[in-house]
Amino acid sequence: MTITAADMDFTVFCIFDLPAARVFEAVADPDQLSQHFTMGGAKGRMQAGATVTWEFADFPGAFDVSVIESVPAERLVFDWPDHHGDGTNRVTFTFDEFAPGRTRVEVSETGWQPTPEGLQSAYGNVMGWTYMLAAMRVWLDHGIATRLGMFR
Protein backbone atom coordinates (compact mmCIF):
# COMPACT_ATOMS: atom_id res chain seq x y z
CA MET A 1 0.00 0.00 0.00
CA THR A 2 1.32 3.41 -0.96
CA ILE A 3 0.48 6.34 1.31
CA THR A 4 -0.24 9.64 -0.41
CA ALA A 5 -0.33 13.16 0.97
CA ALA A 6 -4.14 13.08 0.82
CA ASP A 7 -4.14 10.02 3.11
CA MET A 8 -2.54 12.18 5.81
CA ASP A 9 -5.16 14.98 5.77
CA PHE A 10 -7.16 15.19 8.98
CA THR A 11 -10.02 16.99 10.72
CA VAL A 12 -10.57 17.39 14.47
CA PHE A 13 -13.45 19.16 16.22
CA CYS A 14 -14.81 20.51 19.50
CA ILE A 15 -18.24 21.84 20.48
CA PHE A 16 -18.41 25.14 22.36
CA ASP A 17 -21.36 26.45 24.35
CA LEU A 18 -20.92 29.90 22.83
CA PRO A 19 -22.04 31.75 19.71
CA ALA A 20 -19.88 31.27 16.62
CA ALA A 21 -18.87 34.96 16.59
CA ARG A 22 -17.35 34.66 20.08
CA VAL A 23 -15.42 31.48 19.27
CA PHE A 24 -14.22 32.93 15.94
CA GLU A 25 -12.77 35.95 17.76
CA ALA A 26 -10.78 33.67 20.08
CA VAL A 27 -8.84 32.57 16.97
CA ALA A 28 -8.89 35.71 14.81
CA ASP A 29 -7.88 38.21 17.52
CA PRO A 30 -4.14 37.93 18.30
CA ASP A 31 -4.57 39.04 21.93
CA GLN A 32 -7.10 36.28 22.58
CA LEU A 33 -5.14 33.65 20.62
CA SER A 34 -2.07 34.44 22.76
CA GLN A 35 -4.05 33.55 25.88
CA HIS A 36 -4.76 29.93 24.98
CA PHE A 37 -2.66 28.83 21.98
CA THR A 38 0.33 30.89 20.84
CA MET A 39 1.89 31.23 24.27
CA GLY A 40 4.92 32.95 22.71
CA GLY A 41 2.56 35.53 21.22
CA ALA A 42 0.57 36.32 18.11
CA LYS A 43 0.90 39.45 15.98
CA GLY A 44 -1.71 40.55 13.46
CA ARG A 45 -5.40 39.91 13.05
CA MET A 46 -6.52 36.91 10.98
CA GLN A 47 -8.01 38.74 8.00
CA ALA A 48 -7.83 37.78 4.34
CA GLY A 49 -4.55 38.77 2.70
CA ALA A 50 -2.71 39.32 5.99
CA THR A 51 0.50 37.63 7.05
CA VAL A 52 0.45 37.21 10.82
CA THR A 53 3.12 35.86 13.15
CA TRP A 54 2.68 33.12 15.73
CA GLU A 55 5.21 31.99 18.35
CA PHE A 56 4.99 28.86 20.47
CA ALA A 57 6.86 27.82 23.60
CA ASP A 58 7.41 24.30 22.21
CA PHE A 59 8.90 25.34 18.82
CA PRO A 60 11.70 27.90 18.61
CA GLY A 61 11.15 30.96 16.46
CA ALA A 62 8.16 32.64 14.92
CA PHE A 63 5.93 31.19 12.19
CA ASP A 64 4.52 33.33 9.40
CA VAL A 65 0.88 32.49 8.78
CA SER A 66 -0.67 33.63 5.47
CA VAL A 67 -4.40 34.20 5.80
CA ILE A 68 -6.24 33.10 2.65
CA GLU A 69 -9.85 33.56 3.77
CA SER A 70 -11.55 35.07 6.82
CA VAL A 71 -15.33 35.06 7.08
CA PRO A 72 -16.33 36.18 10.58
CA ALA A 73 -18.18 33.53 12.60
CA GLU A 74 -17.90 31.04 9.70
CA ARG A 75 -14.44 30.21 8.35
CA LEU A 76 -10.71 30.89 8.57
CA VAL A 77 -8.27 29.46 6.03
CA PHE A 78 -4.52 29.92 6.23
CA ASP A 79 -1.23 28.49 5.03
CA TRP A 80 1.72 27.96 7.32
CA PRO A 81 5.08 26.25 6.94
CA ASP A 82 5.67 22.59 7.59
CA HIS A 83 8.25 22.73 10.38
CA HIS A 84 10.51 20.31 8.43
CA GLY A 85 10.84 22.88 5.66
CA ASP A 86 8.92 20.72 3.17
CA GLY A 87 6.56 23.46 2.00
CA THR A 88 3.33 24.78 3.45
CA ASN A 89 0.19 23.23 4.80
CA ARG A 90 -3.36 24.54 4.52
CA VAL A 91 -5.41 24.82 7.71
CA THR A 92 -9.15 25.43 7.65
CA PHE A 93 -11.24 26.37 10.68
CA THR A 94 -15.01 26.13 10.26
CA PHE A 95 -17.41 27.56 12.83
CA ASP A 96 -20.93 26.07 12.68
CA GLU A 97 -23.47 27.50 15.13
CA PHE A 98 -25.81 24.53 14.84
CA ALA A 99 -28.08 25.73 17.67
CA PRO A 100 -28.31 29.09 19.43
CA GLY A 101 -25.13 29.48 21.47
CA ARG A 102 -23.75 26.05 20.41
CA THR A 103 -20.85 26.06 17.94
CA ARG A 104 -18.99 23.15 16.41
CA VAL A 105 -15.46 24.13 15.41
CA GLU A 106 -13.60 21.90 12.97
CA VAL A 107 -9.89 22.20 12.18
CA SER A 108 -8.63 20.48 9.03
CA GLU A 109 -5.02 20.39 7.88
CA THR A 110 -3.78 19.27 4.46
CA GLY A 111 -0.50 19.31 2.54
CA TRP A 112 1.62 16.76 4.41
CA GLN A 113 4.44 15.10 2.51
CA PRO A 114 4.06 11.30 2.30
CA THR A 115 7.34 10.62 4.09
CA PRO A 116 8.08 9.18 7.53
CA GLU A 117 8.82 12.73 8.74
CA GLY A 118 5.61 14.05 7.19
CA LEU A 119 3.61 11.30 8.87
CA GLN A 120 5.13 12.08 12.26
CA SER A 121 4.41 15.79 11.75
CA ALA A 122 0.79 15.04 10.82
CA TYR A 123 0.39 12.93 13.97
CA GLY A 124 1.89 15.74 16.03
CA ASN A 125 -0.48 18.30 14.55
CA VAL A 126 -3.52 16.07 15.12
CA MET A 127 -2.54 16.19 18.79
CA GLY A 128 -1.73 19.90 18.61
CA TRP A 129 -5.01 21.03 17.05
CA THR A 130 -7.03 18.77 19.35
CA TYR A 131 -5.25 20.23 22.34
CA MET A 132 -5.63 23.76 20.94
CA LEU A 133 -9.42 23.32 20.77
CA ALA A 134 -9.55 21.88 24.29
CA ALA A 135 -7.35 24.69 25.66
CA MET A 136 -9.48 27.28 23.88
CA ARG A 137 -12.62 25.77 25.38
CA VAL A 138 -11.16 25.94 28.92
CA TRP A 139 -9.96 29.51 28.33
CA LEU A 140 -13.32 30.67 26.93
CA ASP A 141 -15.35 28.89 29.63
CA HIS A 142 -13.14 29.59 32.66
CA GLY A 143 -10.40 32.07 31.71
CA ILE A 144 -7.66 29.52 32.46
CA ALA A 145 -4.59 29.32 30.19
CA THR A 146 -3.75 25.60 30.27
CA ARG A 147 -0.74 25.75 27.89
CA LEU A 148 1.50 27.72 30.27
CA GLY A 149 4.53 25.50 30.92
CA MET A 150 2.91 22.55 29.16
CA PHE A 151 5.65 21.97 26.60
CA ARG A 152 8.70 23.57 28.10
Tab-separated table of C-alpha atoms in Angstrom:
chain	number	residue	atom	x	y	z
A	1	MET	CA	0.000	0.000	0.000
A	2	THR	CA	1.324	3.407	-0.955
A	3	ILE	CA	0.484	6.335	1.314
A	4	THR	CA	-0.239	9.638	-0.410
A	5	ALA	CA	-0.329	13.162	0.966
A	6	ALA	CA	-4.144	13.084	0.820
A	7	ASP	CA	-4.139	10.023	3.111
A	8	MET	CA	-2.543	12.182	5.810
A	9	ASP	CA	-5.156	14.978	5.770
A	10	PHE	CA	-7.156	15.194	8.981
A	11	THR	CA	-10.020	16.991	10.716
A	12	VAL	CA	-10.574	17.386	14.470
A	13	PHE	CA	-13.448	19.161	16.224
A	14	CYS	CA	-14.815	20.513	19.497
A	15	ILE	CA	-18.240	21.845	20.476
A	16	PHE	CA	-18.413	25.144	22.355
A	17	ASP	CA	-21.365	26.450	24.355
A	18	LEU	CA	-20.922	29.897	22.830
A	19	PRO	CA	-22.039	31.747	19.708
A	20	ALA	CA	-19.879	31.272	16.616
A	21	ALA	CA	-18.873	34.956	16.590
A	22	ARG	CA	-17.353	34.665	20.085
A	23	VAL	CA	-15.425	31.480	19.268
A	24	PHE	CA	-14.225	32.927	15.943
A	25	GLU	CA	-12.771	35.947	17.761
A	26	ALA	CA	-10.779	33.669	20.084
A	27	VAL	CA	-8.842	32.568	16.969
A	28	ALA	CA	-8.894	35.713	14.811
A	29	ASP	CA	-7.879	38.209	17.523
A	30	PRO	CA	-4.137	37.931	18.302
A	31	ASP	CA	-4.572	39.044	21.927
A	32	GLN	CA	-7.095	36.277	22.581
A	33	LEU	CA	-5.138	33.653	20.619
A	34	SER	CA	-2.074	34.439	22.758
A	35	GLN	CA	-4.054	33.547	25.885
A	36	HIS	CA	-4.764	29.933	24.983
A	37	PHE	CA	-2.658	28.832	21.983
A	38	THR	CA	0.326	30.887	20.841
A	39	MET	CA	1.889	31.234	24.271
A	40	GLY	CA	4.917	32.946	22.708
A	41	GLY	CA	2.562	35.530	21.217
A	42	ALA	CA	0.568	36.325	18.106
A	43	LYS	CA	0.901	39.448	15.984
A	44	GLY	CA	-1.708	40.547	13.465
A	45	ARG	CA	-5.397	39.912	13.052
A	46	MET	CA	-6.520	36.910	10.984
A	47	GLN	CA	-8.009	38.741	8.005
A	48	ALA	CA	-7.830	37.781	4.340
A	49	GLY	CA	-4.552	38.773	2.700
A	50	ALA	CA	-2.710	39.322	5.995
A	51	THR	CA	0.497	37.629	7.054
A	52	VAL	CA	0.452	37.209	10.820
A	53	THR	CA	3.125	35.856	13.147
A	54	TRP	CA	2.677	33.118	15.729
A	55	GLU	CA	5.206	31.985	18.348
A	56	PHE	CA	4.991	28.857	20.469
A	57	ALA	CA	6.859	27.821	23.598
A	58	ASP	CA	7.410	24.297	22.206
A	59	PHE	CA	8.903	25.335	18.819
A	60	PRO	CA	11.698	27.903	18.606
A	61	GLY	CA	11.154	30.956	16.462
A	62	ALA	CA	8.163	32.636	14.921
A	63	PHE	CA	5.929	31.193	12.192
A	64	ASP	CA	4.517	33.330	9.404
A	65	VAL	CA	0.877	32.489	8.782
A	66	SER	CA	-0.665	33.626	5.467
A	67	VAL	CA	-4.405	34.200	5.802
A	68	ILE	CA	-6.238	33.099	2.652
A	69	GLU	CA	-9.848	33.557	3.774
A	70	SER	CA	-11.546	35.075	6.818
A	71	VAL	CA	-15.332	35.058	7.085
A	72	PRO	CA	-16.333	36.182	10.584
A	73	ALA	CA	-18.178	33.532	12.597
A	74	GLU	CA	-17.901	31.041	9.703
A	75	ARG	CA	-14.439	30.212	8.352
A	76	LEU	CA	-10.707	30.890	8.574
A	77	VAL	CA	-8.269	29.456	6.029
A	78	PHE	CA	-4.522	29.916	6.230
A	79	ASP	CA	-1.233	28.492	5.028
A	80	TRP	CA	1.720	27.960	7.318
A	81	PRO	CA	5.082	26.252	6.939
A	82	ASP	CA	5.667	22.591	7.587
A	83	HIS	CA	8.255	22.726	10.378
A	84	HIS	CA	10.513	20.308	8.427
A	85	GLY	CA	10.837	22.884	5.655
A	86	ASP	CA	8.917	20.719	3.171
A	87	GLY	CA	6.561	23.463	2.003
A	88	THR	CA	3.329	24.779	3.451
A	89	ASN	CA	0.187	23.226	4.801
A	90	ARG	CA	-3.356	24.537	4.516
A	91	VAL	CA	-5.407	24.822	7.711
A	92	THR	CA	-9.150	25.434	7.646
A	93	PHE	CA	-11.241	26.370	10.681
A	94	THR	CA	-15.005	26.131	10.262
A	95	PHE	CA	-17.410	27.559	12.827
A	96	ASP	CA	-20.927	26.072	12.677
A	97	GLU	CA	-23.467	27.496	15.128
A	98	PHE	CA	-25.808	24.525	14.837
A	99	ALA	CA	-28.085	25.728	17.671
A	100	PRO	CA	-28.314	29.093	19.429
A	101	GLY	CA	-25.128	29.484	21.472
A	102	ARG	CA	-23.745	26.055	20.409
A	103	THR	CA	-20.852	26.062	17.937
A	104	ARG	CA	-18.994	23.146	16.408
A	105	VAL	CA	-15.460	24.128	15.410
A	106	GLU	CA	-13.596	21.896	12.975
A	107	VAL	CA	-9.895	22.201	12.181
A	108	SER	CA	-8.626	20.482	9.033
A	109	GLU	CA	-5.018	20.386	7.875
A	110	THR	CA	-3.776	19.274	4.458
A	111	GLY	CA	-0.505	19.307	2.542
A	112	TRP	CA	1.624	16.763	4.411
A	113	GLN	CA	4.442	15.102	2.510
A	114	PRO	CA	4.060	11.300	2.301
A	115	THR	CA	7.345	10.621	4.088
A	116	PRO	CA	8.083	9.183	7.534
A	117	GLU	CA	8.824	12.731	8.745
A	118	GLY	CA	5.606	14.045	7.193
A	119	LEU	CA	3.608	11.296	8.866
A	120	GLN	CA	5.133	12.080	12.265
A	121	SER	CA	4.413	15.791	11.749
A	122	ALA	CA	0.795	15.044	10.820
A	123	TYR	CA	0.386	12.927	13.971
A	124	GLY	CA	1.890	15.741	16.026
A	125	ASN	CA	-0.477	18.297	14.552
A	126	VAL	CA	-3.521	16.074	15.125
A	127	MET	CA	-2.537	16.191	18.794
A	128	GLY	CA	-1.729	19.902	18.608
A	129	TRP	CA	-5.012	21.028	17.045
A	130	THR	CA	-7.034	18.772	19.347
A	131	TYR	CA	-5.250	20.227	22.339
A	132	MET	CA	-5.634	23.758	20.939
A	133	LEU	CA	-9.415	23.319	20.768
A	134	ALA	CA	-9.553	21.881	24.292
A	135	ALA	CA	-7.350	24.689	25.657
A	136	MET	CA	-9.480	27.281	23.877
A	137	ARG	CA	-12.622	25.768	25.383
A	138	VAL	CA	-11.159	25.938	28.916
A	139	TRP	CA	-9.963	29.510	28.334
A	140	LEU	CA	-13.320	30.666	26.929
A	141	ASP	CA	-15.352	28.892	29.627
A	142	HIS	CA	-13.138	29.590	32.661
A	143	GLY	CA	-10.401	32.068	31.715
A	144	ILE	CA	-7.664	29.519	32.457
A	145	ALA	CA	-4.591	29.324	30.192
A	146	THR	CA	-3.748	25.599	30.266
A	147	ARG	CA	-0.742	25.751	27.887
A	148	LEU	CA	1.500	27.719	30.270
A	149	GLY	CA	4.529	25.498	30.921
A	150	MET	CA	2.906	22.547	29.160
A	151	PHE	CA	5.653	21.970	26.604
A	152	ARG	CA	8.702	23.569	28.102
